[in-house]
mmCIF file of C-alpha atoms and ligand atoms in Angstrom:
data_model
loop_
_atom_site.group_PDB
_atom_site.id
_atom_site.type_symbol
_atom_site.label_atom_id
_atom_site.label_comp_id
_atom_site.label_asym_id
_atom_site.label_seq_id
_atom_site.Cartn_x
_atom_site.Cartn_y
_atom_site.Cartn_z
ATOM 1 C CA UNK A 1 210.481 215.323 55.260
ATOM 2 C CA UNK A 2 210.693 218.681 53.517
ATOM 3 C CA UNK A 3 211.926 218.506 49.966
ATOM 4 C CA UNK A 4 211.204 221.088 47.258
ATOM 5 C CA UNK A 5 210.390 218.277 44.806
ATOM 6 C CA UNK A 6 207.636 216.895 47.052
ATOM 7 C CA UNK A 7 206.192 220.344 47.548
ATOM 8 C CA UNK A 8 205.761 220.843 43.797
ATOM 9 C CA UNK A 9 203.358 217.904 43.741
ATOM 10 C CA UNK A 10 201.019 219.621 46.170
ATOM 11 C CA UNK A 11 198.624 221.642 44.071
ATOM 12 C CA UNK A 12 197.394 224.725 45.852
ATOM 13 C CA UNK A 13 193.656 224.741 46.384
ATOM 14 C CA UNK A 14 193.412 220.968 46.730
ATOM 15 C CA UNK A 15 191.496 219.966 49.831
ATOM 16 C CA UNK A 16 193.842 218.603 52.444
ATOM 17 C CA UNK A 17 192.933 216.026 55.070
ATOM 18 C CA UNK A 18 194.979 216.741 58.174
ATOM 19 C CA UNK A 19 195.416 213.552 60.211
ATOM 20 C CA UNK A 20 198.621 214.350 62.079
ATOM 21 C CA UNK A 21 197.204 215.865 65.247
ATOM 22 C CA UNK A 22 199.710 214.102 67.498
ATOM 23 C CA UNK A 23 202.419 216.213 65.830
ATOM 24 C CA UNK A 24 200.509 219.433 66.210
ATOM 25 C CA UNK A 25 196.980 220.789 65.938
ATOM 26 C CA UNK A 26 195.183 223.641 64.257
ATOM 27 C CA UNK A 27 194.770 226.732 66.431
ATOM 28 C CA UNK A 28 191.122 226.981 67.488
ATOM 29 C CA UNK A 29 189.145 230.094 66.594
ATOM 30 C CA UNK A 30 188.372 230.620 70.301
ATOM 31 C CA UNK A 31 192.077 230.540 71.181
ATOM 32 C CA UNK A 32 192.958 232.904 68.337
ATOM 33 C CA UNK A 33 190.276 235.390 69.355
ATOM 34 C CA UNK A 34 191.428 235.273 72.979
ATOM 35 C CA UNK A 35 194.995 236.014 71.838
ATOM 36 C CA UNK A 36 194.355 238.898 69.461
ATOM 37 C CA UNK A 37 193.828 241.703 72.032
ATOM 38 C CA UNK A 38 197.162 240.787 73.654
ATOM 39 C CA UNK A 39 198.949 241.187 70.350
ATOM 40 C CA UNK A 40 197.282 244.507 69.630
ATOM 41 C CA UNK A 41 196.138 246.999 72.271
ATOM 42 C CA UNK A 42 196.939 245.011 75.462
ATOM 43 C CA UNK A 43 200.656 244.577 74.966
ATOM 44 C CA UNK A 44 201.911 245.445 78.452
ATOM 45 C CA UNK A 45 204.654 243.656 80.379
ATOM 46 C CA UNK A 46 203.149 241.942 83.453
ATOM 47 C CA UNK A 47 206.150 243.057 85.540
ATOM 48 C CA UNK A 48 205.303 246.737 84.956
ATOM 49 C CA UNK A 49 203.437 248.526 87.707
ATOM 50 C CA UNK A 50 201.387 250.799 85.448
ATOM 51 C CA UNK A 51 197.910 250.027 84.175
ATOM 52 C CA UNK A 52 199.045 248.475 80.902
ATOM 53 C CA UNK A 53 201.342 246.143 82.827
ATOM 54 C CA UNK A 54 198.721 245.254 85.389
ATOM 55 C CA UNK A 55 196.279 244.374 82.623
ATOM 56 C CA UNK A 56 198.801 241.863 81.342
ATOM 57 C CA UNK A 57 199.468 240.620 84.886
ATOM 58 C CA UNK A 58 195.755 240.017 85.367
ATOM 59 C CA UNK A 59 195.561 238.105 82.080
ATOM 60 C CA UNK A 60 198.564 236.019 83.153
ATOM 61 C CA UNK A 61 196.973 235.225 86.514
ATOM 62 C CA UNK A 62 193.617 234.335 84.962
ATOM 63 C CA UNK A 63 195.244 232.049 82.387
ATOM 64 C CA UNK A 64 197.228 230.293 85.127
ATOM 65 C CA UNK A 65 194.064 229.882 87.174
ATOM 66 C CA UNK A 66 192.083 228.517 84.210
ATOM 67 C CA UNK A 67 194.791 225.999 83.361
ATOM 68 C CA UNK A 68 195.100 224.974 87.020
ATOM 69 C CA UNK A 69 191.311 224.466 87.208
ATOM 70 C CA UNK A 70 191.316 222.297 84.070
ATOM 71 C CA UNK A 71 193.818 219.857 85.618
ATOM 72 C CA UNK A 72 192.619 220.077 89.221
ATOM 73 C CA UNK A 73 195.690 221.975 90.425
ATOM 74 C CA UNK A 74 196.198 225.103 92.510
ATOM 75 C CA UNK A 75 197.122 228.280 90.631
ATOM 76 C CA UNK A 76 200.499 228.334 92.461
ATOM 77 C CA UNK A 77 201.365 224.893 91.115
ATOM 78 C CA UNK A 78 201.406 225.875 87.427
ATOM 79 C CA UNK A 79 204.663 227.058 85.818
ATOM 80 C CA UNK A 80 204.659 228.258 82.224
ATOM 81 C CA UNK A 81 207.227 226.881 79.801
ATOM 82 C CA UNK A 82 207.960 227.080 76.076
ATOM 83 C CA UNK A 83 206.176 223.764 75.493
ATOM 84 C CA UNK A 84 206.187 220.077 76.296
ATOM 85 C CA UNK A 85 209.914 219.561 75.829
ATOM 86 C CA UNK A 86 210.858 222.310 78.253
ATOM 87 C CA UNK A 87 208.312 221.079 80.787
ATOM 88 C CA UNK A 88 209.822 217.579 80.574
ATOM 89 C CA UNK A 89 213.362 218.949 80.904
ATOM 90 C CA UNK A 90 212.321 221.112 83.852
ATOM 91 C CA UNK A 91 210.641 218.192 85.634
ATOM 92 C CA UNK A 92 213.614 215.873 85.228
ATOM 93 C CA UNK A 93 216.221 218.462 86.210
ATOM 94 C CA UNK A 94 214.130 219.425 89.222
ATOM 95 C CA UNK A 95 213.972 215.829 90.443
ATOM 96 C CA UNK A 96 217.668 215.366 89.673
ATOM 97 C CA UNK A 97 218.640 218.418 91.703
ATOM 98 C CA UNK A 98 216.502 217.320 94.657
ATOM 99 C CA UNK A 99 217.889 213.800 94.371
ATOM 100 C CA UNK A 100 221.492 214.946 94.278
ATOM 101 C CA UNK A 101 220.991 216.820 97.555
ATOM 102 C CA UNK A 102 219.905 213.576 99.202
ATOM 103 C CA UNK A 103 222.479 211.402 97.462
ATOM 104 C CA UNK A 104 219.759 209.740 95.361
ATOM 105 C CA UNK A 105 220.954 209.263 91.813
ATOM 106 C CA UNK A 106 218.690 206.664 90.250
ATOM 107 C CA UNK A 107 215.761 207.296 87.897
ATOM 108 C CA UNK A 108 213.120 204.860 86.627
ATOM 109 C CA UNK A 109 211.448 205.393 83.264
ATOM 110 C CA UNK A 110 210.450 203.286 80.262
ATOM 111 C CA UNK A 111 211.499 202.590 76.691
ATOM 112 C CA UNK A 112 208.632 204.356 74.901
ATOM 113 C CA UNK A 113 208.956 207.843 76.371
ATOM 114 C CA UNK A 114 209.185 210.921 74.141
ATOM 115 C CA UNK A 115 212.712 212.002 73.242
ATOM 116 C CA UNK A 116 212.270 215.101 75.425
ATOM 117 C CA UNK A 117 212.405 212.641 78.351
ATOM 118 C CA UNK A 118 214.793 210.035 76.905
ATOM 119 C CA UNK A 119 217.419 212.570 75.811
ATOM 120 C CA UNK A 120 217.231 214.415 79.128
ATOM 121 C CA UNK A 121 217.780 211.081 80.878
ATOM 122 C CA UNK A 122 220.895 210.547 78.695
ATOM 123 C CA UNK A 123 222.161 213.928 79.835
ATOM 124 C CA UNK A 124 221.511 213.007 83.461
ATOM 125 C CA UNK A 125 223.456 209.772 82.965
ATOM 126 C CA UNK A 126 226.444 211.894 82.015
ATOM 127 C CA UNK A 127 225.854 213.800 85.264
ATOM 128 C CA UNK A 128 226.244 210.533 87.183
ATOM 129 C CA UNK A 129 222.678 209.287 87.338
ATOM 130 C CA UNK A 130 221.784 205.666 86.782
ATOM 131 C CA UNK A 131 218.665 205.160 84.663
ATOM 132 C CA UNK A 132 216.460 202.067 84.551
ATOM 133 C CA UNK A 133 214.343 201.985 81.389
ATOM 134 C CA UNK A 134 211.498 199.535 81.865
ATOM 135 C CA UNK A 135 210.234 197.340 79.055
ATOM 136 C CA UNK A 136 206.644 197.711 77.945
ATOM 137 C CA UNK A 137 204.341 194.878 76.918
ATOM 138 C CA UNK A 138 203.133 194.193 73.368
ATOM 139 C CA UNK A 139 200.462 196.890 73.649
ATOM 140 C CA UNK A 140 202.800 199.482 75.098
ATOM 141 C CA UNK A 141 201.833 199.282 78.766
ATOM 142 C CA UNK A 142 204.240 199.799 81.651
ATOM 143 C CA UNK A 143 203.391 197.342 84.413
ATOM 144 C CA UNK A 144 203.064 199.104 87.808
ATOM 145 C CA UNK A 145 204.586 196.007 89.438
ATOM 146 C CA UNK A 146 207.694 196.476 87.282
ATOM 147 C CA UNK A 147 207.903 200.027 88.612
ATOM 148 C CA UNK A 148 207.675 198.696 92.181
ATOM 149 C CA UNK A 149 210.441 196.191 91.517
ATOM 150 C CA UNK A 150 212.702 198.815 89.931
ATOM 151 C CA UNK A 151 212.475 201.356 92.759
ATOM 152 C CA UNK A 152 215.571 201.381 94.980
ATOM 153 C CA UNK A 153 216.440 203.296 98.148
ATOM 154 C CA UNK A 154 218.383 205.744 95.958
ATOM 155 C CA UNK A 155 215.602 206.319 93.398
ATOM 156 C CA UNK A 156 215.043 210.055 92.919
ATOM 157 C CA UNK A 157 212.290 209.937 90.309
ATOM 158 C CA UNK A 158 209.924 207.777 88.321
ATOM 159 C CA UNK A 159 208.773 209.267 85.027
ATOM 160 C CA UNK A 160 206.188 207.518 82.836
ATOM 161 C CA UNK A 161 204.082 209.226 80.155
ATOM 162 C CA UNK A 162 200.292 209.404 80.493
ATOM 163 C CA UNK A 163 199.667 208.493 76.860
ATOM 164 C CA UNK A 164 202.095 207.569 74.114
ATOM 165 C CA UNK A 165 202.440 209.977 71.204
ATOM 166 C CA UNK A 166 203.032 207.273 68.593
ATOM 167 C CA UNK A 167 200.755 204.365 69.465
ATOM 168 C CA UNK A 168 198.233 206.144 71.711
ATOM 169 C CA UNK A 169 198.407 203.673 74.608
ATOM 170 C CA UNK A 170 197.047 205.225 77.832
ATOM 171 C CA UNK A 171 199.181 204.117 80.777
ATOM 172 C CA UNK A 172 197.951 202.977 84.223
ATOM 173 C CA UNK A 173 199.215 206.251 85.716
ATOM 174 C CA UNK A 174 197.067 206.138 88.838
ATOM 175 C CA UNK A 175 198.486 202.725 89.781
ATOM 176 C CA UNK A 176 202.071 203.756 88.987
ATOM 177 C CA UNK A 177 201.694 206.984 90.983
ATOM 178 C CA UNK A 178 200.312 204.998 93.929
ATOM 179 C CA UNK A 179 203.388 202.749 93.928
ATOM 180 C CA UNK A 180 205.643 205.829 93.905
ATOM 181 C CA UNK A 181 203.763 207.498 96.718
ATOM 182 C CA UNK A 182 203.902 204.327 98.798
ATOM 183 C CA UNK A 183 207.671 204.218 98.321
ATOM 184 C CA UNK A 184 208.135 207.970 98.795
ATOM 185 C CA UNK A 185 209.540 208.549 95.311
ATOM 186 C CA UNK A 186 208.742 211.599 93.156
ATOM 187 C CA UNK A 187 206.574 210.842 90.151
ATOM 188 C CA UNK A 188 206.423 212.854 86.915
ATOM 189 C CA UNK A 189 204.202 212.176 83.931
ATOM 190 C CA UNK A 190 204.484 213.598 80.414
ATOM 191 C CA UNK A 191 200.791 214.220 79.754
ATOM 192 C CA UNK A 192 201.344 216.213 76.560
ATOM 193 C CA UNK A 193 199.209 213.810 74.488
ATOM 194 C CA UNK A 194 196.573 213.377 77.174
ATOM 195 C CA UNK A 195 195.678 216.864 78.414
ATOM 196 C CA UNK A 196 192.665 218.211 76.532
ATOM 197 C CA UNK A 197 191.950 214.749 75.078
ATOM 198 C CA UNK A 198 191.141 212.541 78.062
ATOM 199 C CA UNK A 199 190.266 213.692 81.589
ATOM 200 C CA UNK A 200 193.434 214.560 83.514
ATOM 201 C CA UNK A 201 193.306 215.549 87.184
ATOM 202 C CA UNK A 202 196.608 215.781 89.018
ATOM 203 C CA UNK A 203 195.124 214.760 92.363
ATOM 204 C CA UNK A 204 193.157 211.873 90.979
ATOM 205 C CA UNK A 205 196.275 210.645 89.174
ATOM 206 C CA UNK A 206 198.466 211.346 92.205
ATOM 207 C CA UNK A 207 201.426 212.715 90.255
ATOM 208 C CA UNK A 208 203.961 215.204 91.626
ATOM 209 C CA UNK A 209 204.774 216.825 88.281
ATOM 210 C CA UNK A 210 202.952 216.830 84.950
ATOM 211 C CA UNK A 211 203.865 218.274 81.538
ATOM 212 C CA UNK A 212 201.465 219.739 78.999
ATOM 213 C CA UNK A 213 201.785 221.627 75.699
ATOM 214 C CA UNK A 214 199.262 224.019 74.144
ATOM 215 C CA UNK A 215 199.763 223.096 70.496
ATOM 216 C CA UNK A 216 198.600 219.514 71.123
ATOM 217 C CA UNK A 217 195.109 220.729 72.109
ATOM 218 C CA UNK A 218 194.470 223.470 69.522
ATOM 219 C CA UNK A 219 196.408 226.161 71.357
ATOM 220 C CA UNK A 220 199.404 228.049 69.976
ATOM 221 C CA UNK A 221 202.869 226.545 69.452
ATOM 222 C CA UNK A 222 205.808 227.381 71.683
ATOM 223 C CA UNK A 223 203.949 227.408 74.971
ATOM 224 C CA UNK A 224 203.214 224.831 77.635
ATOM 225 C CA UNK A 225 203.201 224.293 81.365
ATOM 226 C CA UNK A 226 204.605 222.144 84.102
ATOM 227 C CA UNK A 227 202.456 221.290 87.089
ATOM 228 C CA UNK A 228 204.613 221.041 90.222
ATOM 229 C CA UNK A 229 202.977 219.893 93.440
ATOM 230 C CA UNK A 230 203.128 222.335 96.351
ATOM 231 C CA UNK A 231 206.229 221.757 98.456
ATOM 232 C CA UNK A 232 208.464 220.941 95.492
ATOM 233 C CA UNK A 233 210.636 223.803 94.262
ATOM 234 C CA UNK A 234 211.399 223.626 90.540
ATOM 235 C CA UNK A 235 215.027 224.096 89.586
ATOM 236 C CA UNK A 236 216.006 227.363 87.912
ATOM 237 C CA UNK A 237 216.105 226.737 84.179
ATOM 238 C CA UNK A 238 216.632 230.312 83.037
ATOM 239 C CA UNK A 239 218.373 232.882 85.219
ATOM 240 C CA UNK A 240 216.982 236.387 85.014
ATOM 241 C CA UNK A 241 213.935 238.122 86.352
ATOM 242 C CA UNK A 242 211.407 237.098 88.968
ATOM 243 C CA UNK A 243 209.017 235.572 86.441
ATOM 244 C CA UNK A 244 207.504 232.151 87.227
ATOM 245 C CA UNK A 245 208.401 232.655 90.900
ATOM 246 C CA UNK A 246 212.033 233.128 89.945
ATOM 247 C CA UNK A 247 212.327 229.707 88.301
ATOM 248 C CA UNK A 248 212.247 230.908 84.698
ATOM 249 C CA UNK A 249 213.388 234.419 83.875
ATOM 250 C CA UNK A 250 212.137 236.273 80.817
ATOM 251 C CA UNK A 251 209.091 238.320 79.886
ATOM 252 C CA UNK A 252 206.113 236.020 79.604
ATOM 253 C CA UNK A 253 204.517 235.243 76.224
ATOM 254 C CA UNK A 254 201.121 236.625 77.233
ATOM 255 C CA UNK A 255 199.263 236.084 73.926
ATOM 256 C CA UNK A 256 200.366 232.436 73.772
ATOM 257 C CA UNK A 257 199.605 231.787 77.438
ATOM 258 C CA UNK A 258 196.142 233.362 77.101
ATOM 259 C CA UNK A 259 195.582 231.279 73.945
ATOM 260 C CA UNK A 260 196.661 228.107 75.756
ATOM 261 C CA UNK A 261 194.190 228.751 78.589
ATOM 262 C CA UNK A 262 191.334 229.448 76.149
ATOM 263 C CA UNK A 263 192.135 226.311 74.139
ATOM 264 C CA UNK A 264 192.324 224.130 77.238
ATOM 265 C CA UNK A 265 189.045 225.463 78.638
ATOM 266 C CA UNK A 266 187.399 224.784 75.285
ATOM 267 C CA UNK A 267 188.893 221.281 75.004
ATOM 268 C CA UNK A 268 188.008 220.420 78.599
ATOM 269 C CA UNK A 269 184.382 221.530 78.172
ATOM 270 C CA UNK A 270 184.028 219.301 75.091
ATOM 271 C CA UNK A 271 186.154 216.397 76.332
ATOM 272 C CA UNK A 272 183.316 213.852 76.691
ATOM 273 C CA UNK A 273 181.624 214.749 73.418
ATOM 274 C CA UNK A 274 184.823 214.949 71.352
ATOM 275 C CA UNK A 275 186.195 211.830 73.016
ATOM 276 C CA UNK A 276 183.093 209.796 72.125
ATOM 277 C CA UNK A 277 182.987 211.066 68.536
ATOM 278 C CA UNK A 278 186.687 210.606 67.933
ATOM 279 C CA UNK A 279 186.618 207.108 69.413
ATOM 280 C CA UNK A 280 183.907 206.190 66.907
ATOM 281 C CA UNK A 281 185.870 207.658 63.991
ATOM 282 C CA UNK A 282 189.077 206.020 65.186
ATOM 283 C CA UNK A 283 187.427 202.601 65.477
ATOM 284 C CA UNK A 284 185.918 202.968 62.020
ATOM 285 C CA UNK A 285 189.345 203.873 60.633
ATOM 286 C CA UNK A 286 191.020 200.918 62.367
ATOM 287 C CA UNK A 287 188.284 198.577 61.144
ATOM 288 C CA UNK A 288 188.629 199.875 57.578
ATOM 289 C CA UNK A 289 192.420 199.713 57.429
ATOM 290 C CA UNK A 290 192.575 196.321 59.157
ATOM 291 C CA UNK A 291 191.019 194.836 56.013
ATOM 292 C CA UNK A 292 194.388 195.373 54.313
ATOM 293 C CA UNK A 293 196.038 191.929 54.293
ATOM 294 C CA UNK A 294 199.125 191.541 56.469
ATOM 295 C CA UNK A 295 198.440 194.631 58.554
ATOM 296 C CA UNK A 296 198.490 195.013 62.316
ATOM 297 C CA UNK A 297 197.358 197.635 64.829
ATOM 298 C CA UNK A 298 200.095 199.055 67.043
ATOM 299 C CA UNK A 299 199.219 199.863 70.646
ATOM 300 C CA UNK A 300 196.269 199.018 72.832
ATOM 301 C CA UNK A 301 192.823 198.504 71.304
ATOM 302 C CA UNK A 302 190.875 199.706 74.337
ATOM 303 C CA UNK A 303 192.962 201.972 76.561
ATOM 304 C CA UNK A 304 193.911 204.169 73.645
ATOM 305 C CA UNK A 305 193.787 207.897 72.878
ATOM 306 C CA UNK A 306 190.472 208.678 71.140
ATOM 307 C CA UNK A 307 192.023 209.963 67.896
ATOM 308 C CA UNK A 308 195.059 207.680 67.496
ATOM 309 C CA UNK A 309 195.459 205.056 64.776
ATOM 310 C CA UNK A 310 198.851 203.424 64.235
ATOM 311 C CA UNK A 311 199.318 200.439 61.983
ATOM 312 C CA UNK A 312 202.066 198.482 60.268
ATOM 313 C CA UNK A 313 201.723 197.145 56.742
ATOM 314 C CA UNK A 314 204.113 194.406 55.770
ATOM 315 C CA UNK A 315 206.325 194.783 52.718
ATOM 316 C CA UNK A 316 206.298 198.570 52.384
ATOM 317 C CA UNK A 317 208.255 201.596 53.575
ATOM 318 C CA UNK A 318 206.318 203.986 55.791
ATOM 319 C CA UNK A 319 208.104 206.969 54.289
ATOM 320 C CA UNK A 320 206.977 206.092 50.755
ATOM 321 C CA UNK A 321 203.447 205.556 51.998
ATOM 322 C CA UNK A 322 203.497 208.983 53.627
ATOM 323 C CA UNK A 323 204.758 210.734 50.521
ATOM 324 C CA UNK A 324 202.142 209.139 48.291
ATOM 325 C CA UNK A 325 199.381 209.894 50.793
ATOM 326 C CA UNK A 326 200.608 213.471 50.927
ATOM 327 C CA UNK A 327 200.283 213.730 47.155
ATOM 328 C CA UNK A 328 196.720 212.494 47.553
ATOM 329 C CA UNK A 329 196.124 215.233 50.126
ATOM 330 C CA UNK A 330 196.337 213.148 53.302
ATOM 331 C CA UNK A 331 198.751 214.283 56.027
ATOM 332 C CA UNK A 332 199.833 211.436 58.287
ATOM 333 C CA UNK A 333 203.026 210.403 59.999
ATOM 334 C CA UNK A 334 205.334 207.435 60.135
ATOM 335 C CA UNK A 335 206.502 206.708 63.645
ATOM 336 C CA UNK A 336 207.487 209.948 65.331
ATOM 337 C CA UNK A 337 207.930 213.306 63.672
ATOM 338 C CA UNK A 338 211.636 213.281 64.364
ATOM 339 C CA UNK A 339 212.586 210.216 62.338
ATOM 340 C CA UNK A 340 213.244 211.979 59.045
ATOM 341 C CA UNK A 341 216.895 211.913 58.198
ATOM 342 C CA UNK A 342 217.407 208.832 60.337
ATOM 343 C CA UNK A 343 217.219 205.243 59.175
ATOM 344 C CA UNK A 344 216.309 203.917 62.604
ATOM 345 C CA UNK A 345 212.734 202.737 62.941
ATOM 346 C CA UNK A 346 210.623 204.052 65.797
ATOM 347 C CA UNK A 347 211.958 203.124 69.255
ATOM 348 C CA UNK A 348 208.335 202.716 70.338
ATOM 349 C CA UNK A 349 207.467 200.124 67.674
ATOM 350 C CA UNK A 350 210.661 198.203 68.439
ATOM 351 C CA UNK A 351 209.828 198.278 72.166
ATOM 352 C CA UNK A 352 206.403 196.694 71.591
ATOM 353 C CA UNK A 353 208.133 193.892 69.718
ATOM 354 C CA UNK A 354 207.786 194.817 66.064
ATOM 355 C CA UNK A 355 210.801 193.576 64.102
ATOM 356 C CA UNK A 356 212.812 196.226 62.201
ATOM 357 C CA UNK A 357 211.389 195.421 58.760
ATOM 358 C CA UNK A 358 207.810 195.649 60.028
ATOM 359 C CA UNK A 359 208.436 198.785 62.108
ATOM 360 C CA UNK A 360 209.614 200.529 58.941
ATOM 361 C CA UNK A 361 206.183 200.048 57.372
ATOM 362 C CA UNK A 362 204.199 202.049 59.881
ATOM 363 C CA UNK A 363 201.566 204.715 59.499
ATOM 364 C CA UNK A 364 200.178 206.953 62.239
ATOM 365 C CA UNK A 365 196.941 208.818 61.624
ATOM 366 C CA UNK A 366 195.784 211.061 64.454
ATOM 367 C CA UNK A 367 192.351 212.672 64.252
ATOM 368 C CA UNK A 368 190.922 215.770 65.878
ATOM 369 C CA UNK A 369 187.446 217.224 66.270
ATOM 370 C CA UNK A 370 188.045 219.086 62.999
ATOM 371 C CA UNK A 371 188.090 215.824 61.012
ATOM 372 C CA UNK A 372 184.864 214.569 59.451
ATOM 373 C CA UNK A 373 183.349 211.124 58.818
ATOM 374 C CA UNK A 374 183.710 211.842 55.118
ATOM 375 C CA UNK A 375 187.459 212.358 55.538
ATOM 376 C CA UNK A 376 187.711 209.073 57.409
ATOM 377 C CA UNK A 377 185.976 207.309 54.499
ATOM 378 C CA UNK A 378 188.374 208.953 52.032
ATOM 379 C CA UNK A 379 191.339 207.693 54.084
ATOM 380 C CA UNK A 380 189.821 204.187 54.241
ATOM 381 C CA UNK A 381 189.520 204.208 50.448
ATOM 382 C CA UNK A 382 192.920 205.757 49.711
ATOM 383 C CA UNK A 383 195.335 203.945 52.049
ATOM 384 C CA UNK A 384 194.650 200.426 50.645
ATOM 385 C CA UNK A 385 195.163 201.726 47.095
ATOM 386 C CA UNK A 386 198.511 203.270 47.998
ATOM 387 C CA UNK A 387 199.602 200.208 49.998
ATOM 388 C CA UNK A 388 198.684 198.021 47.019
ATOM 389 C CA UNK A 389 200.615 200.226 44.634
ATOM 390 C CA UNK A 390 203.724 200.177 46.849
ATOM 391 C CA UNK A 391 203.534 196.432 47.389
ATOM 392 C CA UNK A 392 203.346 195.856 43.646
ATOM 393 C CA UNK A 393 206.658 197.649 43.129
ATOM 394 C CA UNK A 394 208.305 196.170 46.249
ATOM 395 C CA UNK A 395 210.878 193.369 45.810
ATOM 396 C CA UNK A 396 210.280 192.389 49.447
ATOM 397 C CA UNK A 397 206.580 191.889 48.745
ATOM 398 C CA UNK A 398 207.458 189.819 45.676
ATOM 399 C CA UNK A 399 209.608 187.524 47.851
ATOM 400 C CA UNK A 400 206.844 187.230 50.430
ATOM 401 C CA UNK A 401 204.294 186.294 47.792
ATOM 402 C CA UNK A 402 206.588 183.733 46.222
ATOM 403 C CA UNK A 403 207.294 182.185 49.620
ATOM 404 C CA UNK A 404 210.994 183.113 49.554
ATOM 405 C CA UNK A 405 210.409 185.024 52.775
ATOM 406 C CA UNK A 406 207.987 184.424 55.609
ATOM 407 C CA UNK A 407 205.286 186.941 56.514
ATOM 408 C CA UNK A 408 205.847 188.463 59.938
ATOM 409 C CA UNK A 409 202.306 189.869 60.075
ATOM 410 C CA UNK A 410 199.797 187.108 59.346
HETATM 411 C C1 PLP B 1 204.770 216.830 71.410
HETATM 412 C C2 PLP B 1 205.235 216.110 72.602
HETATM 413 C C3 PLP B 1 206.268 216.616 73.400
HETATM 414 C C4 PLP B 1 207.012 217.860 73.033
HETATM 415 O O1 PLP B 1 206.218 219.009 73.131
HETATM 416 P P1 PLP B 1 206.681 220.352 72.426
HETATM 417 O O2 PLP B 1 205.647 221.349 72.839
HETATM 418 O O3 PLP B 1 206.692 220.099 70.972
HETATM 419 O O4 PLP B 1 208.024 220.688 72.961
HETATM 420 C C5 PLP B 1 206.630 215.904 74.522
HETATM 421 N N1 PLP B 1 206.012 214.756 74.851
HETATM 422 C C6 PLP B 1 205.019 214.244 74.123
HETATM 423 C C7 PLP B 1 204.367 212.972 74.552
HETATM 424 C C8 PLP B 1 204.595 214.891 72.961
HETATM 425 O O5 PLP B 1 203.625 214.364 72.231
#
């Protein structure tokens, strides 16, 4: 998205409405304050035996314990990573390695996973794995019965995300995990969008591995964790020291890890309150934007992340919509954050059945507790104006209005 020309249009000092919290979130004050001492006076290496080192080791242990507590895990089941992508990679390579030892080389997943999962699966295909990608329904749900039907005697892993990063659909993870357990197959879930936003407890869900990332719940970027159930040994991703029980060498990023723990504790304590408030704001936003003619909500209406709004508007380009909204001080997203530079529409929108031309006209707005009702009203006022403007200069819209083309969205 970055272009110097677009940046010139942003006047400094203008108030900005940030509604792209699925891409990343603002660091919370609590997290920042927890981090500061570990970037100043407490800078020791946790592997050192002296006092400075042991201070850092204690901070590392406490952060691991706090994160474990927030997701209902044991402290020994939490492995730190550089974020959600690494956690996903680690989970899939771990299951692949275990599978290979038993001659099991089949993996079940679905078509709307994050690229951190989908691209790792591609890599595993090159390593000789067979991958079944399940279809999702029109709201983005994976059917647990489809998982049951796809599992084979040689299935090494099932991996299905807890909540989708584009359309916000919250999957029936408990049911899917139960099917996997019944069939004795490892189950991983990418919970990067869920942790800190909706209650996540690894034992209640029944998953064997679970990925999370700090910067999606107001923690710092570049840090995350993988939960790995006791009895499963993660594969070695980085050779080196004895850090992370020898599974990931390298001196730990103590400030970031401490910040992640503080952010998750804060988010978990406020999960009910923030969830209820965000759900209200989200529903108001959906209601307001649905008044735009020929628009449609993407994803589930009910089982949906509290802050996620994703809609398609017929006859416009999502990228143009984004740029104009940006000029008006509203930060949103079109499909996933990685689509810039590619002409392909979102794989998620295609998977829920949106035709190409409609999928191109999508807008994702993701709210956080830092957004206000006033901001929501500003968005509700601004988006229809921009959509109108773009439709008026769109030849496709002209054709639709003159009946030379049929509306896909009624
Ligand atoms: C953001 C995200 C990731 C990647 O996390 P990073 O910390 O950016 O590596 C993976 N999966 C989902 C669902 C995400 O939303």
